[in-house]
Amino acid sequence: MDQSPPRNTSVTVADVAHKAGVSKATAARVLGGYGTVSDRVREAVTAAARALDYRPNELARSMTTGRSGTIGVVVGDIENPFFSLAVRGITDVARQAGFTVILINSGEDVPAEKAAIRTLLAKRVDGLIVSPAKESDVEHLREAIRSGLPLALLDRGSDTLDVDTVIADDRHAAEGVTRRLIALGHRRIAYLTACDTPDHRFRTAADINTGSVRRRIEGFLGVCREANLDGMEDWVHVGAVTPEHTHRMAAAMLRTPQRPTAIIASDSLIGLEVFKVCRELDLGIPGDLSLVSFHDADWTSVTTPPVTVVRQPVYGLGETAAKLLVERLNGKAGAANRIVLRTEVVDRASIADARV
Amino acid sequence: MDQSPPRNTSVTVADVAHKAGVSKATAARVLGGYGTVSDRVREAVTAAARALDYRPNELARSMTTGRSGTIGVVVGDIENPFFSLAVRGITDVARQAGFTVILINSGEDVPAEKAAIRTLLAKRVDGLIVSPAKESDVEHLREAIRSGLPLALLDRGSDTLDVDTVIADDRHAAEGVTRRLIALGHRRIAYLTACDTPDHRFRTAADINTGSVRRRIEGFLGVCREANLDGMEDWVHVGAVTPEHTHRMAAAMLRTPQRPTAIIASDSLIGLEVFKVCRELDLGIPGDLSLVSFHDADWTSVTTPPVTVVRQPVYGLGETAAKLLVERLNGKAGAANRIVLRTEVVDRASIADARV
DNA sequence: AAAGCCAAAGAGACCGGTCTCTTTTCATTT
DNA sequence: AAATGAAAAGAGACCGGTCTCTTTGGCTTT
């Protein structure tokens, strides 16, 4: 009597139709919410569906409609607060618009990214949001576009790819920060980033494949040149890919006699590690070292001293990318949008005059 | 000549078969990697597929095989470092096992969670990992199980649900922390959590629907009773759902004459906010207030003083849940596993003797 | 009352794969 | 050389929806 329905094999429209005493086509009209049906039949079918505990099969639906109702998202690492916040922005917009999100981490590795795109293509996602690991290596993205799949780029653009792109004004932010440090008398300013080059050494900004970071370094070097500081390329350090790497690099750098008087950290994970190293080496911030970090992570306001940061609209980055993509999915045509969101320097207490 | 293939409409096995001059069934055997085919035919089909830039349609494949190769993950909020790390654990294992992940945020809201499950069921995910918003309201999960879908619970269990569950030994951790505070002479110990009750007031642990948090509060209250501290229920504060809420609650609490001498923060977001409030109110840690937080967030080691925390194996939580699920998907039968991962108190410098 | 029209319902193809069942091919056996 | 049997290839149904095309039935029109 009170038994649970023994339905293990799934209930289909045909089953519902049979139970309601109508044709499959009619039941489908009611359940799919399309076409025209009389009220009496509608009720009968609805009742039958409820009685049978009918659940639509989105896969089958996607099969014929050609729309899967999903968007694929490929980011470097969801564990990084930057990406988790951006993804939050994406999922919020996607859900609102009736899409679900398939998430894949690339680990900033191009082959992994390619595999991810392939998988998402096979799953027939309706659109793609990607934060490309390397801007120089986007053939797989070009292919996706060619096959007609709407794509939006997140945080990292590509000059050769004509697609919707949402980035922050990284160059401008880096310029502002650098200018300020120079004005405070700093001459030995190090820039520390997770991006890597094949030989782990930096020569020119063109070697940096991550667009956002390349623009920052370009801004940094540009302002240095304006100020007649030469050879600042030597102060750019690449390959701070893990906290351990960062730790070693920062420690090595800060132990030399000609150590930097200021460090610009390219993300909050690096900023945090530099902070830790200063503790260990008993270097005062900002007395012995000025520190500026990209990404206004929550902890930066609570350290002693609090850290001056570049606040990026991270949630907005994801939100905007998703909005652009949804518009495309709803049929909007037109040229690719390239949106640059403003950043803001949050002045706290980790920078000061350079001791001359 | 060098023109890009004008393939906008998708290439199917039938197209490949035709081009290779074989039957659809044979082409499918090659492309699907099943059945038995001669080497010559295999090569012909492979060549044709490459020439046509054939991409398999996973949807169609799922249709017949009944497996979609995806697992659905429902968590409270991907923006929370706790979940983003757990999700990282899940996605790593899933990818390894050949599954992709569909991620949905519930916002700790039961209706949203129900909708998420419905969506995932419709998308025919092969399995489900859920961090239920309320343990008391799991009818939708029970239904999913009844329909034969493997499910694993993350961080929060349910006594009434007989499924694979991975949690941390929250009760034990809370007991240890509470015992230590009491030994240091603390009597006014507040527990602060984001979990809420309908009227935002706490009466008994049974009102708390989030299992992990309920177990912690039970541990906290239990040790207090052992120590003959009565009425400690009044020191449990619920509803710290946003940083702003938390801020107000902590400030109000710490401004009273009978303010707590110690606070246990139920997650790192709350711990951070309490820390900020102490700054504002010029209360010294640990001089005026001892602070312990759950979740060993990265910043906790870098504050002044560094914060004593309960380290949970967050990545491992996700990893283990995903492993259990994958085993089920590979056909493993048997009783539900209930795995309890160990936590560890990381002693830093935010707790001290209570000033009597 | 016959013609005309439109809403409502039914029949069946189709999406792109998989898979069972049948037929063909070809090497081996006696 | 005819019989045997396994491997290779083909034919076509099927998964669960959507959607086009056709048929049915009730109501208006003159």
PDB file of N, CA, C and O (backbone and C1' of nucleotides) in Angstrom, chain B residues 22-23 25-26 29 36-38 41 63-64, chain D residues 7-17:
ATOM      1  N   VAL B  22      32.339   2.468 -46.016  1.00  0.00           N
ATOM      2  CA  VAL B  22      31.930   1.320 -45.199  1.00  0.00           C
ATOM      3  C   VAL B  22      30.545   1.609 -44.616  1.00  0.00           C
ATOM      4  O   VAL B  22      30.000   2.694 -44.805  1.00  0.00           O
ATOM      5  N   SER B  23      30.005   0.629 -43.917  1.00  0.00           N
ATOM      6  CA  SER B  23      28.686   0.850 -43.325  1.00  0.00           C
ATOM      7  C   SER B  23      28.807   1.685 -42.059  1.00  0.00           C
ATOM      8  O   SER B  23      29.869   1.789 -41.454  1.00  0.00           O
ATOM      9  N   ALA B  25      27.620   1.013 -39.200  1.00  0.00           N
ATOM     10  CA  ALA B  25      27.948   0.162 -38.053  1.00  0.00           C
ATOM     11  C   ALA B  25      29.459  -0.019 -37.931  1.00  0.00           C
ATOM     12  O   ALA B  25      30.025   0.069 -36.839  1.00  0.00           O
ATOM     13  N   THR B  26      30.103  -0.228 -39.056  1.00  0.00           N
ATOM     14  CA  THR B  26      31.545  -0.451 -39.036  1.00  0.00           C
ATOM     15  C   THR B  26      32.296   0.803 -38.605  1.00  0.00           C
ATOM     16  O   THR B  26      33.197   0.748 -37.769  1.00  0.00           O
ATOM     17  N   ARG B  29      32.044   1.233 -35.027  1.00  0.00           N
ATOM     18  CA  ARG B  29      32.937   0.328 -34.288  1.00  0.00           C
ATOM     19  C   ARG B  29      34.337   0.925 -34.153  1.00  0.00           C
ATOM     20  O   ARG B  29      34.942   0.896 -33.093  1.00  0.00           O
ATOM     21  N   THR B  36      34.975  -5.649 -33.424  1.00  0.00           N
ATOM     22  CA  THR B  36      36.174  -6.135 -34.106  1.00  0.00           C
ATOM     23  C   THR B  36      36.203  -5.645 -35.550  1.00  0.00           C
ATOM     24  O   THR B  36      35.224  -5.769 -36.279  1.00  0.00           O
ATOM     25  N   VAL B  37      37.314  -5.065 -35.925  1.00  0.00           N
ATOM     26  CA  VAL B  37      37.460  -4.461 -37.248  1.00  0.00           C
ATOM     27  C   VAL B  37      38.820  -4.843 -37.825  1.00  0.00           C
ATOM     28  O   VAL B  37      39.788  -5.021 -37.083  1.00  0.00           O
ATOM     29  N   SER B  38      38.882  -4.916 -39.140  1.00  0.00           N
ATOM     30  CA  SER B  38      40.170  -5.209 -39.779  1.00  0.00           C
ATOM     31  C   SER B  38      41.034  -3.953 -39.802  1.00  0.00           C
ATOM     32  O   SER B  38      40.521  -2.841 -39.792  1.00  0.00           O
ATOM     33  N   VAL B  41      40.336  -1.455 -42.749  1.00  0.00           N
ATOM     34  CA  VAL B  41      39.133  -0.642 -42.567  1.00  0.00           C
ATOM     35  C   VAL B  41      39.355   0.395 -41.471  1.00  0.00           C
ATOM     36  O   VAL B  41      38.972   1.560 -41.604  1.00  0.00           O
ATOM     37  N   MET B  63      22.935   8.668 -24.614  1.00  0.00           N
ATOM     38  CA  MET B  63      21.556   8.278 -24.889  1.00  0.00           C
ATOM     39  C   MET B  63      21.404   6.753 -24.874  1.00  0.00           C
ATOM     40  O   MET B  63      20.518   6.219 -24.220  1.00  0.00           O
ATOM     41  N   THR B  64      22.275   6.089 -25.595  1.00  0.00           N
ATOM     42  CA  THR B  64      22.141   4.634 -25.693  1.00  0.00           C
ATOM     43  C   THR B  64      22.840   3.898 -24.561  1.00  0.00           C
ATOM     44  O   THR B  64      22.336   2.890 -24.090  1.00  0.00           O
TER      45      THR B  64
ATOM     46  P    DA D   7      37.263 -15.318 -33.838  1.00  0.00           P
ATOM     47  O5'  DA D   7      37.715 -14.174 -34.851  1.00  0.00           O
ATOM     48  C5'  DA D   7      38.619 -14.485 -35.902  1.00  0.00           C
ATOM     49  C4'  DA D   7      38.313 -13.621 -37.102  1.00  0.00           C
ATOM     50  C3'  DA D   7      38.072 -12.141 -36.770  1.00  0.00           C
ATOM     51  O3'  DA D   7      38.791 -11.346 -37.690  1.00  0.00           O
ATOM     52  C1'  DA D   7      36.263 -12.978 -38.032  1.00  0.00           C
ATOM     53  P    DA D   8      38.857  -9.739 -37.521  1.00  0.00           P
ATOM     54  O5'  DA D   8      37.802  -9.271 -38.610  1.00  0.00           O
ATOM     55  C5'  DA D   8      38.016  -9.616 -39.967  1.00  0.00           C
ATOM     56  C4'  DA D   8      36.886  -9.083 -40.813  1.00  0.00           C
ATOM     57  C3'  DA D   8      36.550  -7.603 -40.590  1.00  0.00           C
ATOM     58  O3'  DA D   8      36.469  -6.993 -41.851  1.00  0.00           O
ATOM     59  C1'  DA D   8      34.583  -8.922 -40.422  1.00  0.00           C
ATOM     60  P    DA D   9      36.343  -5.384 -41.945  1.00  0.00           P
ATOM     61  O5'  DA D   9      34.826  -5.214 -42.356  1.00  0.00           O
ATOM     62  C5'  DA D   9      34.379  -5.765 -43.603  1.00  0.00           C
ATOM     63  C4'  DA D   9      32.875  -5.780 -43.648  1.00  0.00           C
ATOM     64  C3'  DA D   9      32.206  -4.422 -43.427  1.00  0.00           C
ATOM     65  O3'  DA D   9      31.589  -4.014 -44.646  1.00  0.00           O
ATOM     66  C1'  DA D   9      31.077  -6.182 -42.246  1.00  0.00           C
ATOM     67  P    DG D  10      30.649  -2.683 -44.698  1.00  0.00           P
ATOM     68  O5'  DG D  10      29.200  -3.290 -44.469  1.00  0.00           O
ATOM     69  C5'  DG D  10      28.751  -4.352 -45.309  1.00  0.00           C
ATOM     70  C4'  DG D  10      27.309  -4.705 -44.998  1.00  0.00           C
ATOM     71  C3'  DG D  10      26.363  -3.511 -44.898  1.00  0.00           C
ATOM     72  O3'  DG D  10      25.161  -3.834 -45.582  1.00  0.00           O
ATOM     73  C1'  DG D  10      26.227  -4.782 -42.911  1.00  0.00           C
ATOM     74  P    DA D  11      24.124  -2.706 -45.927  1.00  0.00           P
ATOM     75  O5'  DA D  11      22.863  -3.146 -45.055  1.00  0.00           O
ATOM     76  C5'  DA D  11      22.630  -4.528 -44.791  1.00  0.00           C
ATOM     77  C4'  DA D  11      21.353  -4.698 -43.973  1.00  0.00           C
ATOM     78  C3'  DA D  11      20.408  -3.487 -43.959  1.00  0.00           C
ATOM     79  O3'  DA D  11      19.070  -3.959 -43.955  1.00  0.00           O
ATOM     80  C1'  DA D  11      21.186  -3.905 -41.755  1.00  0.00           C
ATOM     81  P    DG D  12      17.855  -2.903 -44.026  1.00  0.00           P
ATOM     82  O5'  DG D  12      17.473  -2.699 -42.487  1.00  0.00           O
ATOM     83  C5'  DG D  12      17.292  -3.858 -41.666  1.00  0.00           C
ATOM     84  C4'  DG D  12      17.117  -3.440 -40.220  1.00  0.00           C
ATOM     85  C3'  DG D  12      16.255  -2.191 -40.003  1.00  0.00           C
ATOM     86  O3'  DG D  12      15.455  -2.409 -38.872  1.00  0.00           O
ATOM     87  C1'  DG D  12      18.272  -1.912 -38.913  1.00  0.00           C
ATOM     88  P    DA D  13      14.127  -1.589 -38.682  1.00  0.00           P
ATOM     89  O5'  DA D  13      13.844  -1.825 -37.130  1.00  0.00           O
ATOM     90  C5'  DA D  13      14.065  -3.124 -36.570  1.00  0.00           C
ATOM     91  C4'  DA D  13      14.604  -2.991 -35.152  1.00  0.00           C
ATOM     92  C3'  DA D  13      13.820  -2.017 -34.261  1.00  0.00           C
ATOM     93  O3'  DA D  13      13.697  -2.572 -32.969  1.00  0.00           O
ATOM     94  C1'  DA D  13      16.068  -1.337 -34.358  1.00  0.00           C
ATOM     95  P    DC D  14      12.707  -1.866 -31.908  1.00  0.00           P
ATOM     96  O5'  DC D  14      13.686  -0.963 -31.045  1.00  0.00           O
ATOM     97  C5'  DC D  14      14.752  -1.570 -30.308  1.00  0.00           C
ATOM     98  C4'  DC D  14      15.601  -0.489 -29.683  1.00  0.00           C
ATOM     99  C3'  DC D  14      14.794   0.657 -29.043  1.00  0.00           C
ATOM    100  O3'  DC D  14      15.105   0.724 -27.665  1.00  0.00           O
ATOM    101  C1'  DC D  14      16.579   1.486 -30.380  1.00  0.00           C
ATOM    102  P    DC D  15      14.012   1.240 -26.636  1.00  0.00           P
ATOM    103  O5'  DC D  15      14.792   2.404 -25.909  1.00  0.00           O
ATOM    104  C5'  DC D  15      16.105   2.209 -25.378  1.00  0.00           C
ATOM    105  C4'  DC D  15      16.784   3.548 -25.270  1.00  0.00           C
ATOM    106  C3'  DC D  15      15.821   4.685 -24.953  1.00  0.00           C
ATOM    107  O3'  DC D  15      15.889   4.989 -23.562  1.00  0.00           O
ATOM    108  C1'  DC D  15      17.390   5.269 -26.700  1.00  0.00           C
ATOM    109  P    DG D  16      14.507   5.148 -22.782  1.00  0.00           P
ATOM    110  O5'  DG D  16      14.128   6.661 -23.073  1.00  0.00           O
ATOM    111  C5'  DG D  16      14.966   7.695 -22.588  1.00  0.00           C
ATOM    112  C4'  DG D  16      14.559   8.994 -23.226  1.00  0.00           C
ATOM    113  C3'  DG D  16      13.078   9.339 -23.099  1.00  0.00           C
ATOM    114  O3'  DG D  16      12.941  10.725 -22.879  1.00  0.00           O
ATOM    115  C1'  DG D  16      13.683   9.397 -25.325  1.00  0.00           C
ATOM    116  P    DG D  17      11.696  11.282 -22.073  1.00  0.00           P
ATOM    117  O5'  DG D  17      11.831  12.845 -22.375  1.00  0.00           O
ATOM    118  C5'  DG D  17      11.095  13.466 -23.389  1.00  0.00           C
ATOM    119  C4'  DG D  17      12.030  13.955 -24.476  1.00  0.00           C
ATOM    120  C3'  DG D  17      11.386  14.886 -25.486  1.00  0.00           C
ATOM    121  O3'  DG D  17      11.592  16.228 -25.075  1.00  0.00           O
ATOM    122  C1'  DG D  17      12.674  13.197 -26.587  1.00  0.00           C
TER     123       DG D  17
END
